[in-house]
Amino acid sequence: HLLAPDLRRQILSGELAADQQLPPEADLTARLQVSRDTLREALRILESQSLLEIRRGRAGGAVVRRPGIEAVGSYVALLLQLRKTTLAHLEEARSVVEPPAAELLAGKAGRDDVDRLVALHDVERDAEHDPLAFVTAMAAFDQAVTDLSANHTLAVLAGVFRDIYSGHVFSAIESTDPITAEQVARRVIVSHSAFLDAARRRDGALAKKTWSDY
């Protein structure tokens, strides 16, 4: 528990780069002046935090990983399930977190930002007849909005909710009839189009309202 935080600091600071393989166990124990058991326990702690991947076999070893939203989302999803969270609860949480991010983006949106969103919007329009492809494209557009807001806290919080929410949306669309599924997709596309119009005008207040409505 003393060694793991030091290695964690090196990973998060970039001293140990993503996909970098750590030196062999014997070299690490000598360099760090710890026992093999202590080293292995520290590596297991980091593996449980998705900061390392332990590969087995002769060519194996510890490989540095950068945790994504999915790693966080899986734990949060379990906690929310235990607390009987509903889709409505997730929507309420999104309505608190995401509109401010949409407003921030619209207020500063440059041409590159808008072009990126337009390209993602085109992808979701092309995918409206395929539930899985559509939900994936919808989530990519939504995540881009919060990412481009440049507020990393909002982007991460929204991303965790969205990762869970998208699975629920796909299940709901997949279980309904094709006509209803396409109607849902069409409403999303129209909402995203309205947001794009606000972003092009750099109208933060309108962007916040369109995102809240969405």
XYZ file of N, CA, C and O in Angstrom:
856
model
N 0.817 -1.218 0.000
C 0.000 0.000 0.000
C 0.850 1.269 0.000
O 0.314 2.366 -0.198
N 2.135 1.176 0.241
C 3.041 2.308 0.071
C 3.617 2.323 -1.343
O 3.803 3.380 -1.944
N 3.890 1.138 -1.878
C 4.471 1.041 -3.211
C 3.453 1.357 -4.303
O 3.770 2.059 -5.270
N 2.233 0.860 -4.150
C 1.220 1.055 -5.192
C 0.964 2.537 -5.496
O 0.913 2.920 -6.669
N 0.802 3.409 -4.480
C 0.576 4.831 -4.803
C 1.733 5.473 -5.568
O 1.520 6.356 -6.402
N 2.964 5.036 -5.287
C 4.104 5.608 -6.000
C 4.063 5.212 -7.471
O 4.291 6.042 -8.365
N 3.768 3.949 -7.739
C 3.631 3.508 -9.131
C 2.436 4.181 -9.799
O 2.499 4.558 -10.973
N 1.338 4.346 -9.036
C 0.154 5.031 -9.573
C 0.503 6.459 -9.986
O 0.081 6.935 -11.046
N 1.271 7.148 -9.145
C 1.678 8.520 -9.456
C 2.475 8.569 -10.756
O 2.274 9.451 -11.595
N 3.375 7.600 -10.942
C 4.194 7.571 -12.152
C 3.345 7.330 -13.401
O 3.617 7.877 -14.471
N 2.295 6.514 -13.257
C 1.411 6.242 -14.397
C 0.580 7.480 -14.728
O 0.481 7.896 -15.881
N -0.017 8.085 -13.701
C -0.905 9.227 -13.930
C -0.144 10.468 -14.391
O -0.704 11.315 -15.095
N 1.124 10.586 -13.998
C 1.921 11.743 -14.407
C 2.530 11.565 -15.789
O 3.045 12.520 -16.373
N 2.482 10.329 -16.309
C 3.060 10.073 -17.625
C 4.490 9.584 -17.582
O 5.088 9.309 -18.626
N 5.079 9.481 -16.381
C 6.435 8.924 -16.287
C 6.458 7.500 -16.828
O 7.439 7.067 -17.448
N 5.389 6.766 -16.557
C 5.198 5.443 -17.155
C 4.086 5.592 -18.186
O 2.949 5.902 -17.849
N 4.424 5.399 -19.451
C 3.480 5.675 -20.538
C 2.529 4.507 -20.757
O 2.832 3.348 -20.422
N 1.358 4.816 -21.315
C 0.378 3.783 -21.653
C 0.995 2.783 -22.625
O 1.747 3.156 -23.532
N 0.710 1.512 -22.408
C 1.212 0.383 -23.216
C 2.682 0.067 -22.960
O 3.247 -0.818 -23.602
N 3.305 0.783 -22.033
C 4.686 0.480 -21.682
C 4.731 -0.752 -20.786
O 3.946 -0.871 -19.853
N 5.634 -1.667 -21.074
C 5.786 -2.858 -20.238
C 6.807 -2.577 -19.144
O 7.891 -2.046 -19.411
N 6.437 -2.888 -17.911
C 7.361 -2.685 -16.801
C 8.509 -3.689 -16.892
O 8.374 -4.755 -17.500
N 9.626 -3.376 -16.275
C 10.758 -4.307 -16.278
C 10.381 -5.641 -15.630
O 9.381 -5.728 -14.904
N 11.163 -6.688 -15.865
C 10.882 -7.987 -15.247
C 10.811 -7.897 -13.730
O 11.380 -6.981 -13.117
N 10.121 -8.849 -13.142
C 9.895 -8.857 -11.700
C 11.201 -8.771 -10.911
O 11.308 -8.027 -9.933
N 12.215 -9.525 -11.336
C 13.490 -9.533 -10.610
C 14.139 -8.146 -10.615
O 14.704 -7.700 -9.600
N 14.055 -7.456 -11.762
C 14.633 -6.110 -11.844
C 13.877 -5.132 -10.950
O 14.485 -4.276 -10.289
N 12.548 -5.248 -10.924
C 11.744 -4.337 -10.114
C 11.986 -4.534 -8.623
O 12.105 -3.560 -7.867
N 12.063 -5.780 -8.191
C 12.285 -6.020 -6.761
C 13.648 -5.482 -6.322
O 13.779 -4.927 -5.224
N 14.661 -5.618 -7.200
C 15.988 -5.102 -6.860
C 15.990 -3.573 -6.852
O 16.543 -2.942 -5.947
N 15.355 -2.966 -7.866
C 15.348 -1.508 -7.975
C 14.551 -0.867 -6.845
O 14.960 0.153 -6.281
N 13.416 -1.476 -6.493
C 12.529 -0.892 -5.491
C 12.855 -1.362 -4.074
O 12.292 -0.865 -3.104
N 13.734 -2.371 -3.983
C 14.157 -2.925 -2.686
C 12.965 -3.425 -1.876
O 12.777 -3.070 -0.712
N 12.147 -4.246 -2.545
C 11.007 -4.873 -1.885
C 11.034 -6.363 -2.208
O 11.716 -6.809 -3.126
N 10.252 -7.114 -1.454
C 10.172 -8.551 -1.715
C 9.275 -8.819 -2.924
O 8.494 -7.952 -3.355
N 9.364 -10.024 -3.457
C 8.526 -10.405 -4.604
C 7.056 -10.364 -4.229
O 6.220 -9.899 -5.008
N 6.714 -10.818 -3.015
C 5.315 -10.813 -2.588
C 4.774 -9.381 -2.487
O 3.633 -9.104 -2.867
N 5.586 -8.466 -1.943
C 5.161 -7.073 -1.829
C 4.919 -6.469 -3.206
O 3.916 -5.774 -3.435
N 5.846 -6.740 -4.134
C 5.703 -6.212 -5.495
C 4.436 -6.749 -6.147
O 3.655 -5.985 -6.737
N 4.215 -8.055 -6.036
C 3.046 -8.655 -6.679
C 1.744 -8.101 -6.103
O 0.787 -7.874 -6.838
N 1.719 -7.865 -4.798
C 0.503 -7.308 -4.192
C 0.258 -5.877 -4.680
O -0.875 -5.501 -4.972
N 1.325 -5.084 -4.798
C 1.188 -3.721 -5.308
C 0.675 -3.730 -6.749
O -0.199 -2.936 -7.119
N 1.188 -4.635 -7.559
C 0.745 -4.723 -8.951
C -0.707 -5.175 -9.040
O -1.460 -4.719 -9.912
N -1.113 -6.059 -8.121
C -2.524 -6.492 -8.116
C -3.454 -5.330 -7.770
O -4.550 -5.221 -8.304
N -3.014 -4.466 -6.844
C -3.815 -3.290 -6.491
C -4.011 -2.405 -7.726
O -5.129 -1.967 -8.032
N -2.931 -2.164 -8.456
C -3.015 -1.316 -9.645
C -3.815 -1.988 -10.758
O -4.506 -1.305 -11.521
N -3.735 -3.301 -10.836
C -4.528 -4.016 -11.837
C -6.013 -3.870 -11.528
O -6.836 -3.675 -12.439
N -6.384 -3.926 -10.249
C -7.789 -3.778 -9.870
C -8.310 -2.374 -10.162
O -9.511 -2.163 -10.300
N -7.397 -1.402 -10.282
C -7.766 -0.017 -10.594
C -7.650 0.280 -12.093
O -7.737 1.433 -12.511
N -7.446 -0.768 -12.895
C -7.327 -0.660 -14.353
C -6.144 0.204 -14.785
O -6.158 0.799 -15.871
N -5.105 0.265 -13.953
C -3.902 1.009 -14.310
C -2.815 0.098 -14.871
O -1.863 0.578 -15.497
N -2.956 -1.187 -14.637
C -2.024 -2.175 -15.172
C -2.798 -3.367 -15.709
O -3.897 -3.669 -15.237
N -2.201 -4.031 -16.672
C -2.703 -5.328 -17.131
C -1.591 -6.343 -16.903
O -0.464 -6.154 -17.377
N -1.879 -7.391 -16.150
C -0.878 -8.424 -15.868
C -1.040 -9.538 -16.895
O -2.067 -10.229 -16.934
N -0.036 -9.703 -17.732
C -0.065 -10.745 -18.755
C 0.717 -11.945 -18.268
O 1.826 -11.808 -17.730
N 0.143 -13.101 -18.469
C 0.774 -14.330 -17.994
C 1.670 -14.930 -19.085
O 1.601 -14.559 -20.243
N 2.483 -15.892 -18.692
C 3.307 -16.614 -19.653
C 4.716 -16.061 -19.755
O 5.075 -15.068 -19.104
N 5.520 -16.691 -20.617
C 6.934 -16.329 -20.743
C 7.115 -14.910 -21.262
O 8.049 -14.214 -20.886
N 6.239 -14.477 -22.159
C 6.348 -13.122 -22.716
C 5.483 -12.123 -21.950
O 5.259 -11.008 -22.408
N 5.008 -12.566 -20.798
C 4.092 -11.728 -20.035
C 4.795 -10.684 -19.193
O 5.979 -10.421 -19.339
N 4.026 -10.095 -18.297
C 4.534 -9.047 -17.434
C 3.451 -8.016 -17.193
O 2.300 -8.200 -17.570
N 3.825 -6.932 -16.556
C 2.875 -5.859 -16.235
C 2.952 -4.778 -17.301
O 4.030 -4.262 -17.596
N 1.809 -4.453 -17.885
C 1.733 -3.439 -18.936
C 0.884 -2.279 -18.436
O -0.197 -2.473 -17.873
N 1.364 -1.052 -18.639
C 0.669 0.141 -18.161
C -0.592 0.386 -18.986
O -0.585 0.274 -20.210
N -1.669 0.712 -18.311
C -2.932 1.044 -18.963
C -3.436 2.385 -18.447
O -3.177 2.766 -17.319
N -4.171 3.091 -19.270
C -4.844 4.305 -18.834
C -6.332 3.992 -18.732
O -6.956 3.654 -19.742
N -6.903 4.063 -17.549
C -8.311 3.688 -17.407
C -9.218 4.638 -18.168
O -9.009 5.851 -18.180
N -10.230 4.075 -18.836
C -11.216 4.881 -19.532
C -12.494 4.980 -18.726
O -12.598 4.448 -17.611
N -13.468 5.644 -19.307
C -14.757 5.813 -18.635
C -15.423 4.469 -18.389
O -16.108 4.272 -17.395
N -15.169 3.502 -19.303
C -15.813 2.201 -19.154
C -15.442 1.536 -17.834
O -16.272 0.891 -17.195
N -14.174 1.681 -17.429
C -13.721 1.051 -16.187
C -14.463 1.619 -14.984
O -14.860 0.892 -14.068
N -14.660 2.930 -14.998
C -15.400 3.568 -13.903
C -16.879 3.210 -13.994
O -17.531 2.907 -12.998
N -17.408 3.267 -15.210
C -18.834 3.028 -15.420
C -19.301 1.674 -14.941
O -20.410 1.545 -14.403
N -18.466 0.648 -15.107
C -18.886 -0.694 -14.702
C -19.107 -0.785 -13.196
O -20.063 -1.416 -12.733
N -18.237 -0.125 -12.415
C -18.396 -0.130 -10.959
C -19.601 0.708 -10.533
O -20.371 0.318 -9.658
N -19.757 1.874 -11.165
C -20.887 2.738 -10.831
C -22.198 2.053 -11.195
O -23.187 2.134 -10.465
N -22.211 1.342 -12.325
C -23.424 0.639 -12.749
C -23.845 -0.397 -11.717
O -25.037 -0.539 -11.407
N -22.875 -1.115 -11.165
C -23.195 -2.102 -10.137
C -23.789 -1.427 -8.899
O -24.772 -1.909 -8.332
N -23.192 -0.313 -8.495
C -23.685 0.412 -7.324
C -25.110 0.920 -7.567
O -25.983 0.813 -6.693
N -25.355 1.454 -8.758
C -26.687 1.971 -9.074
C -27.719 0.851 -9.126
O -28.867 1.030 -8.708
N -27.309 -0.305 -9.636
C -28.225 -1.456 -9.661
C -28.602 -1.875 -8.248
O -29.761 -2.183 -7.964
N -27.609 -1.878 -7.364
C -27.880 -2.247 -5.970
C -28.862 -1.274 -5.330
O -29.640 -1.649 -4.460
N -28.836 -0.026 -5.775
C -29.724 0.999 -5.211
C -31.008 1.167 -6.025
O -31.727 2.154 -5.860
N -31.257 0.201 -6.921
C -32.509 0.172 -7.696
C -32.701 1.447 -8.527
O -33.807 1.985 -8.629
N -31.624 1.916 -9.129
C -31.708 3.114 -9.950
C -32.475 2.830 -11.236
O -32.287 1.801 -11.872
N -33.318 3.771 -11.649
C -34.108 3.614 -12.862
C -33.534 4.487 -13.980
O -32.687 5.362 -13.746
N -34.032 4.262 -15.190
C -33.620 5.083 -16.318
C -34.011 6.543 -16.080
O -33.280 7.464 -16.443
N -35.150 6.757 -15.442
C -35.584 8.123 -15.130
C -34.586 8.820 -14.196
O -34.311 10.013 -14.344
N -34.043 8.074 -13.232
C -33.038 8.648 -12.336
C -31.793 9.084 -13.118
O -31.219 10.150 -12.848
N -31.377 8.239 -14.059
C -30.213 8.581 -14.872
C -30.481 9.825 -15.711
O -29.614 10.686 -15.867
N -31.683 9.914 -16.265
C -32.036 11.086 -17.070
C -32.025 12.355 -16.211
O -31.592 13.424 -16.671
N -32.507 12.250 -14.979
C -32.475 13.406 -14.077
C -31.037 13.845 -13.818
O -30.726 15.042 -13.805
N -30.154 12.875 -13.600
C -28.746 13.196 -13.354
C -28.116 13.851 -14.584
O -27.378 14.842 -14.473
N -28.427 13.321 -15.748
C -27.899 13.911 -16.981
C -28.419 15.332 -17.169
O -27.688 16.204 -17.644
N -29.670 15.576 -16.791
C -30.257 16.905 -16.989
C -29.589 17.950 -16.100
O -29.639 19.151 -16.393
N -28.944 17.493 -15.019
C -28.208 18.409 -14.141
C -26.793 18.653 -14.672
O -26.299 19.784 -14.684
N -26.141 17.609 -15.159
C -24.724 17.678 -15.521
C -24.497 18.202 -16.941
O -23.595 19.024 -17.168
N -25.300 17.754 -17.901
C -24.967 17.994 -19.304
C -25.330 19.372 -19.868
O -24.547 19.934 -20.642
N -26.499 19.950 -19.551
C -26.812 21.264 -20.141
C -25.754 22.346 -19.889
O -25.447 23.126 -20.805
N -25.170 22.438 -18.675
C -24.099 23.437 -18.497
C -22.907 23.196 -19.421
O -22.280 24.146 -19.900
N -22.585 21.907 -19.660
C -21.487 21.597 -20.582
C -21.842 22.017 -21.998
O -20.997 22.548 -22.740
N -23.096 21.788 -22.398
C -23.549 22.202 -23.732
C -23.459 23.720 -23.878
O -23.064 24.240 -24.932
N -23.811 24.443 -22.816
C -23.736 25.903 -22.842
C -22.292 26.370 -22.968
O -21.981 27.300 -23.736
N -21.389 25.737 -22.220
C -19.973 26.094 -22.296
C -19.428 25.894 -23.707
O -18.709 26.748 -24.239
N -19.763 24.755 -24.308
C -19.272 24.466 -25.656
C -19.787 25.494 -26.652
O -19.018 26.044 -27.450
N -21.088 25.742 -26.617
C -21.671 26.665 -27.592
C -21.055 28.056 -27.475
O -20.847 28.744 -28.486
N -20.736 28.477 -26.267
C -20.171 29.800 -26.073
C -18.779 29.955 -26.647
O -18.338 31.082 -26.924
N -18.056 28.856 -26.831
C -16.677 28.915 -27.312
C -16.458 28.134 -28.596
O -15.329 28.009 -29.073
N -17.521 27.583 -29.177
C -17.373 26.660 -30.309
C -16.660 27.320 -31.482
O -17.076 28.373 -31.977
N -15.580 26.691 -31.914
C -14.889 27.134 -33.117
C -15.327 26.293 -34.306
O -16.118 25.352 -34.173
N -14.794 26.606 -35.449
C -15.191 25.890 -36.658
C -14.846 24.403 -36.564
O -15.637 23.559 -36.980
N -13.677 24.097 -36.024
C -13.273 22.685 -35.903
C -14.232 21.919 -34.986
O -14.553 20.754 -35.251
N -14.662 22.558 -33.903
C -15.605 21.910 -32.982
C -16.919 21.590 -33.688
O -17.442 20.479 -33.590
N -17.442 22.577 -34.400
C -18.711 22.377 -35.103
C -18.564 21.315 -36.188
O -19.436 20.450 -36.350
N -17.455 21.355 -36.917
C -17.230 20.355 -37.976
C -17.185 18.947 -37.402
O -17.715 18.003 -38.005
N -16.557 18.811 -36.238
C -16.498 17.485 -35.609
C -17.894 17.000 -35.240
O -18.247 15.840 -35.481
N -18.706 17.883 -34.684
C -20.069 17.503 -34.298
C -20.928 17.203 -35.526
O -21.753 16.283 -35.502
N -20.747 17.967 -36.589
C -21.502 17.717 -37.824
C -21.170 16.327 -38.369
O -22.064 15.584 -38.796
N -19.887 15.961 -38.345
C -19.489 14.636 -38.834
C -20.124 13.532 -37.994
O -20.604 12.520 -38.535
N -20.153 13.704 -36.676
C -20.785 12.709 -35.803
C -22.293 12.664 -36.018
O -22.913 11.594 -35.958
N -22.868 13.827 -36.282
C -24.310 13.899 -36.550
C -24.647 13.154 -37.845
O -25.670 12.455 -37.934
N -23.794 13.285 -38.850
C -24.007 12.564 -40.110
C -23.967 11.053 -39.889
O -24.747 10.305 -40.491
N -23.065 10.602 -39.008
C -22.957 9.170 -38.724
C -24.233 8.652 -38.087
O -24.750 7.596 -38.461
N -24.774 9.378 -37.121
C -25.989 8.900 -36.456
C -27.196 8.950 -37.399
O -28.086 8.099 -37.331
N -27.236 9.921 -38.310
C -28.338 9.950 -39.277
C -28.277 8.744 -40.213
O -29.309 8.170 -40.560
N -27.067 8.359 -40.596
C -26.905 7.192 -41.472
C -27.248 5.889 -40.751
O -27.534 4.885 -41.396
N -27.211 5.916 -39.413
C -27.393 4.681 -38.627
C -28.778 4.561 -38.014
O -29.013 3.641 -37.224
N -29.722 5.432 -38.366
C -30.995 5.461 -37.645
C -31.816 4.184 -37.803
O -32.721 3.925 -37.015
N -31.513 3.340 -38.791
C -32.267 2.105 -38.988
C -31.605 0.899 -38.305
O -32.127 -0.210 -38.373
N -30.457 1.127 -37.682
C -29.713 0.045 -37.016
C -29.574 0.422 -35.541
O -28.770 1.293 -35.190
N -30.357 -0.203 -34.640
C -30.368 0.218 -33.229
C -28.995 0.283 -32.573
O -28.676 1.273 -31.901
N -28.173 -0.757 -32.751
C -26.869 -0.759 -32.087
C -25.973 0.335 -32.644
O -25.341 1.086 -31.886
N -25.915 0.452 -33.971
C -25.075 1.479 -34.586
C -25.577 2.868 -34.217
O -24.782 3.786 -33.974
N -26.897 3.019 -34.143
C -27.445 4.336 -33.819
C -27.119 4.744 -32.389
O -26.679 5.869 -32.139
N -27.336 3.842 -31.433
C -27.058 4.178 -30.028
C -25.572 4.481 -29.842
O -25.200 5.396 -29.091
N -24.716 3.740 -30.535
C -23.275 4.008 -30.464
C -22.956 5.396 -30.996
O -22.180 6.152 -30.391
N -23.571 5.758 -32.138
C -23.334 7.071 -32.731
C -23.916 8.183 -31.866
O -23.310 9.254 -31.714
N -25.089 7.940 -31.293
C -25.720 8.917 -30.398
C -24.815 9.203 -29.202
O -24.596 10.365 -28.826
N -24.286 8.139 -28.595
C -23.411 8.301 -27.434
C -22.134 9.048 -27.807
O -21.617 9.851 -27.020
N -21.610 8.793 -29.013
C -20.392 9.481 -29.458
C -20.638 10.976 -29.613
O -19.791 11.799 -29.238
N -21.797 11.338 -30.153
C -22.136 12.761 -30.297
C -22.271 13.407 -28.918
O -21.697 14.483 -28.662
N -23.015 12.764 -28.039
C -23.225 13.314 -26.700
C -21.902 13.489 -25.957
O -21.672 14.499 -25.289
N -21.026 12.484 -26.066
C -19.748 12.565 -25.372
C -18.882 13.674 -25.946
O -18.181 14.369 -25.213
N -18.942 13.858 -27.262
C -18.155 14.923 -27.885
C -18.585 16.289 -27.364
O -17.741 17.175 -27.170
N -19.884 16.472 -27.138
C -20.370 17.757 -26.631
C -19.757 18.059 -25.263
O -19.260 19.164 -25.015
N -19.767 17.082 -24.377
C -19.202 17.323 -23.041
C -17.677 17.402 -23.088
O -17.070 18.189 -22.363
N -17.039 16.600 -23.950
C -15.580 16.685 -24.076
C -15.145 18.065 -24.573
O -14.185 18.651 -24.075
N -15.848 18.575 -25.577
C -15.474 19.848 -26.188
C -15.799 21.049 -25.302
O -15.356 22.157 -25.575
N -16.571 20.820 -24.240
C -16.836 21.912 -23.300
C -15.573 22.335 -22.571
O -15.517 23.421 -21.989
N -14.559 21.452 -22.595
C -13.254 21.707 -21.958
C -13.314 21.668 -20.439
O -12.350 22.017 -19.773
N -14.448 21.226 -19.884
C -14.521 21.018 -18.434
C -14.407 19.513 -18.191
O -15.357 18.769 -18.421
N -13.237 19.069 -17.785
C -12.977 17.635 -17.696
C -13.843 16.953 -16.639
O -14.211 15.787 -16.789
N -14.177 17.686 -15.582
C -15.024 17.095 -14.537
C -16.411 16.788 -15.083
O -16.942 15.682 -14.895
N -17.005 17.765 -15.771
C -18.319 17.541 -16.373
C -18.262 16.409 -17.389
O -19.169 15.577 -17.467
N -17.193 16.377 -18.189
C -17.084 15.370 -19.244
C -17.006 13.962 -18.653
O -17.638 13.026 -19.163
N -16.243 13.795 -17.577
C -16.108 12.469 -16.969
C -17.418 12.041 -16.311
O -17.879 10.904 -16.490
N -18.031 12.941 -15.549
C -19.305 12.606 -14.894
C -20.364 12.242 -15.933
O -21.063 11.233 -15.800
N -20.477 13.071 -16.974
C -21.457 12.791 -18.019
C -21.131 11.488 -18.724
O -22.031 10.717 -19.087
N -19.844 11.225 -18.933
C -19.446 9.995 -19.615
C -19.802 8.741 -18.839
O -20.209 7.730 -19.413
N -19.653 8.798 -17.523
C -20.023 7.645 -16.689
C -21.518 7.374 -16.796
O -21.956 6.236 -17.005
N -22.315 8.440 -16.656
C -23.767 8.271 -16.782
C -24.129 7.749 -18.164
O -24.971 6.876 -18.332
N -23.472 8.319 -19.187
C -23.831 7.976 -20.565
C -23.491 6.526 -20.888
O -24.225 5.848 -21.610
N -22.383 6.049 -20.383
C -21.986 4.671 -20.658
C -23.046 3.700 -20.143
O -23.354 2.701 -20.789
N -23.604 4.015 -18.971
C -24.661 3.185 -18.395
C -25.970 3.401 -19.148
O -26.670 2.453 -19.517
N -26.275 4.660 -19.411
C -27.541 5.047 -20.036
C -27.677 4.439 -21.433
O -28.751 3.965 -21.817
N -26.578 4.431 -22.183
C -26.635 3.926 -23.558
C -27.054 2.462 -23.611
O -27.795 2.053 -24.515
N -26.585 1.683 -22.652
C -26.988 0.280 -22.605
C -28.476 0.127 -22.383
O -29.136 -0.722 -23.008
N -29.024 0.963 -21.505
C -30.467 0.930 -21.256
C -31.255 1.358 -22.501
O -32.280 0.773 -22.831
N -30.771 2.403 -23.165
C -31.462 2.892 -24.361
C -31.470 1.833 -25.447
O -32.487 1.584 -26.102
N -30.318 1.173 -25.636
C -30.261 0.124 -26.653
C -31.244 -0.996 -26.333
O -31.958 -1.487 -27.214
N -31.295 -1.414 -25.064
C -32.224 -2.484 -24.678
C -33.668 -2.072 -24.946
O -34.484 -2.873 -25.427
N -33.977 -0.797 -24.654
C -35.341 -0.312 -24.867
C -35.689 -0.274 -26.352
O -36.782 -0.691 -26.769
N -34.764 0.227 -27.174
C -35.012 0.318 -28.614
C -35.077 -1.067 -29.239
O -35.925 -1.357 -30.085
N -34.156 -1.939 -28.824
C -34.080 -3.278 -29.401
C -35.342 -4.088 -29.121
O -35.742 -4.932 -29.924
N -35.982 -3.828 -27.977
C -37.136 -4.631 -27.585
C -38.452 -4.095 -28.146
O -39.497 -4.721 -27.974
N -38.421 -2.938 -28.812
C -39.651 -2.371 -29.342
C -39.762 -2.662 -30.831
O -38.857 -3.241 -31.444
N -40.863 -2.239 -31.443
C -41.048 -2.498 -32.873
C -40.210 -1.510 -33.686
O -39.860 -0.427 -33.212
N -39.871 -1.877 -34.934
C -38.977 -1.040 -35.745
C -39.493 0.382 -35.956
O -38.700 1.331 -35.979
N -40.810 0.554 -36.092
C -41.356 1.889 -36.334
C -41.121 2.796 -35.127
O -40.667 3.939 -35.256
N -41.404 2.273 -33.943
C -41.185 3.065 -32.721
C -39.704 3.365 -32.533
O -39.328 4.477 -32.141
N -38.849 2.381 -32.802
C -37.405 2.577 -32.665
C -36.921 3.699 -33.586
O -36.112 4.544 -33.191
N -37.431 3.726 -34.805
C -37.028 4.770 -35.746
C -37.578 6.137 -35.325
O -36.933 7.165 -35.548
N -38.746 6.155 -34.711
C -39.299 7.416 -34.209
C -38.421 7.986 -33.099
O -38.183 9.200 -33.041
N -37.941 7.105 -32.217
C -37.032 7.542 -31.150
C -35.752 8.106 -31.758
O -35.265 9.176 -31.367
N -35.206 7.373 -32.725
C -33.981 7.827 -33.381
C -34.193 9.176 -34.058
O -33.335 10.072 -33.973
N -35.330 9.341 -34.703
C -35.612 10.598 -35.390
C -35.682 11.765 -34.406
O -35.192 12.855 -34.678
N -36.287 11.541 -33.234
C -36.380 12.612 -32.236
C -34.988 13.023 -31.751
O -34.713 14.204 -31.534
N -34.119 12.040 -31.560
C -32.750 12.340 -31.139
C -32.036 13.161 -32.212
O -31.362 14.162 -31.913
N -32.184 12.750 -33.459
C -31.521 13.442 -34.568
C -31.992 14.890 -34.662
O -31.190 15.819 -34.852
N -33.293 15.106 -34.520
C -33.836 16.467 -34.565
C -33.292 17.305 -33.403
O -32.928 18.478 -33.582
N -33.212 16.709 -32.213
C -32.688 17.430 -31.047
C -31.219 17.806 -31.239
O -30.806 18.935 -30.931
N -30.439 16.877 -31.756
C -29.027 17.170 -32.001
C -28.872 18.243 -33.075
O -27.958 19.084 -33.009
N -29.737 18.219 -34.075
C -29.691 19.238 -35.121
C -29.971 20.626 -34.546
O -29.303 21.612 -34.900
N -30.953 20.704 -33.634
C -31.278 21.985 -32.993
C -30.094 22.487 -32.171
O -29.785 23.689 -32.155
N -29.416 21.562 -31.478
C -28.245 21.967 -30.708
C -27.144 22.481 -31.628
O -26.477 23.476 -31.321
N -26.939 21.822 -32.755
C -25.906 22.257 -33.703
C -26.176 23.675 -34.194
O -25.252 24.481 -34.351
N -27.432 23.970 -34.456
C -27.786 25.331 -34.886
C -27.396 26.355 -33.822
O -26.861 27.429 -34.139
N -27.659 26.033 -32.548
C -27.293 26.940 -31.460
C -25.781 27.075 -31.349
O -25.256 28.178 -31.096
N -25.059 25.971 -31.534
C -23.600 26.012 -31.451
C -23.010 26.852 -32.576
O -22.035 27.591 -32.365
N -23.582 26.742 -33.767
C -23.096 27.551 -34.893
C -23.249 29.043 -34.599
O -22.423 29.859 -34.996
N -24.307 29.390 -33.882
C -24.560 30.794 -33.554
C -23.819 31.233 -32.289
O -23.901 32.406 -31.900
N -23.165 30.274 -31.635
C -22.502 30.536 -30.351
C -23.486 31.092 -29.328
O -23.148 31.981 -28.530
N -24.683 30.563 -29.351
C -25.738 30.992 -28.433
C -25.794 30.002 -27.266
O -26.456 28.970 -27.334
N -25.077 30.336 -26.192
C -24.991 29.420 -25.059
C -26.327 29.152 -24.400
O -26.636 28.003 -24.049
N -27.139 30.192 -24.224
C -28.436 30.014 -23.553
C -29.349 29.099 -24.369
O -30.021 28.226 -23.814
N -29.378 29.306 -25.692
C -30.208 28.454 -26.546
C -29.680 27.023 -26.553
O -30.460 26.047 -26.525
N -28.360 26.859 -26.577
C -27.769 25.523 -26.554
C -28.144 24.788 -25.272
O -28.455 23.591 -25.294
N -28.095 25.490 -24.152
C -28.461 24.872 -22.875
C -29.922 24.420 -22.886
O -30.243 23.324 -22.424
N -30.798 25.270 -23.450
C -32.227 24.925 -23.500
C -32.470 23.730 -24.424
O -33.218 22.804 -24.077
N -31.835 23.729 -25.608
C -32.066 22.611 -26.534
C -31.553 21.305 -25.948
O -32.153 20.249 -26.138
N -30.434 21.385 -25.202
C -29.899 20.155 -24.602
C -30.789 19.679 -23.462
O -30.999 18.475 -23.276
N -31.332 20.609 -22.691
C -32.267 20.233 -21.625
C -33.503 19.576 -22.225
O -34.009 18.567 -21.708
N -34.021 20.135 -23.323
C -35.194 19.560 -23.984
C -34.871 18.158 -24.504
O -35.692 17.240 -24.408
N -33.672 18.001 -25.040
C -33.257 16.695 -25.563
C -33.180 15.679 -24.448
O -33.681 14.559 -24.573
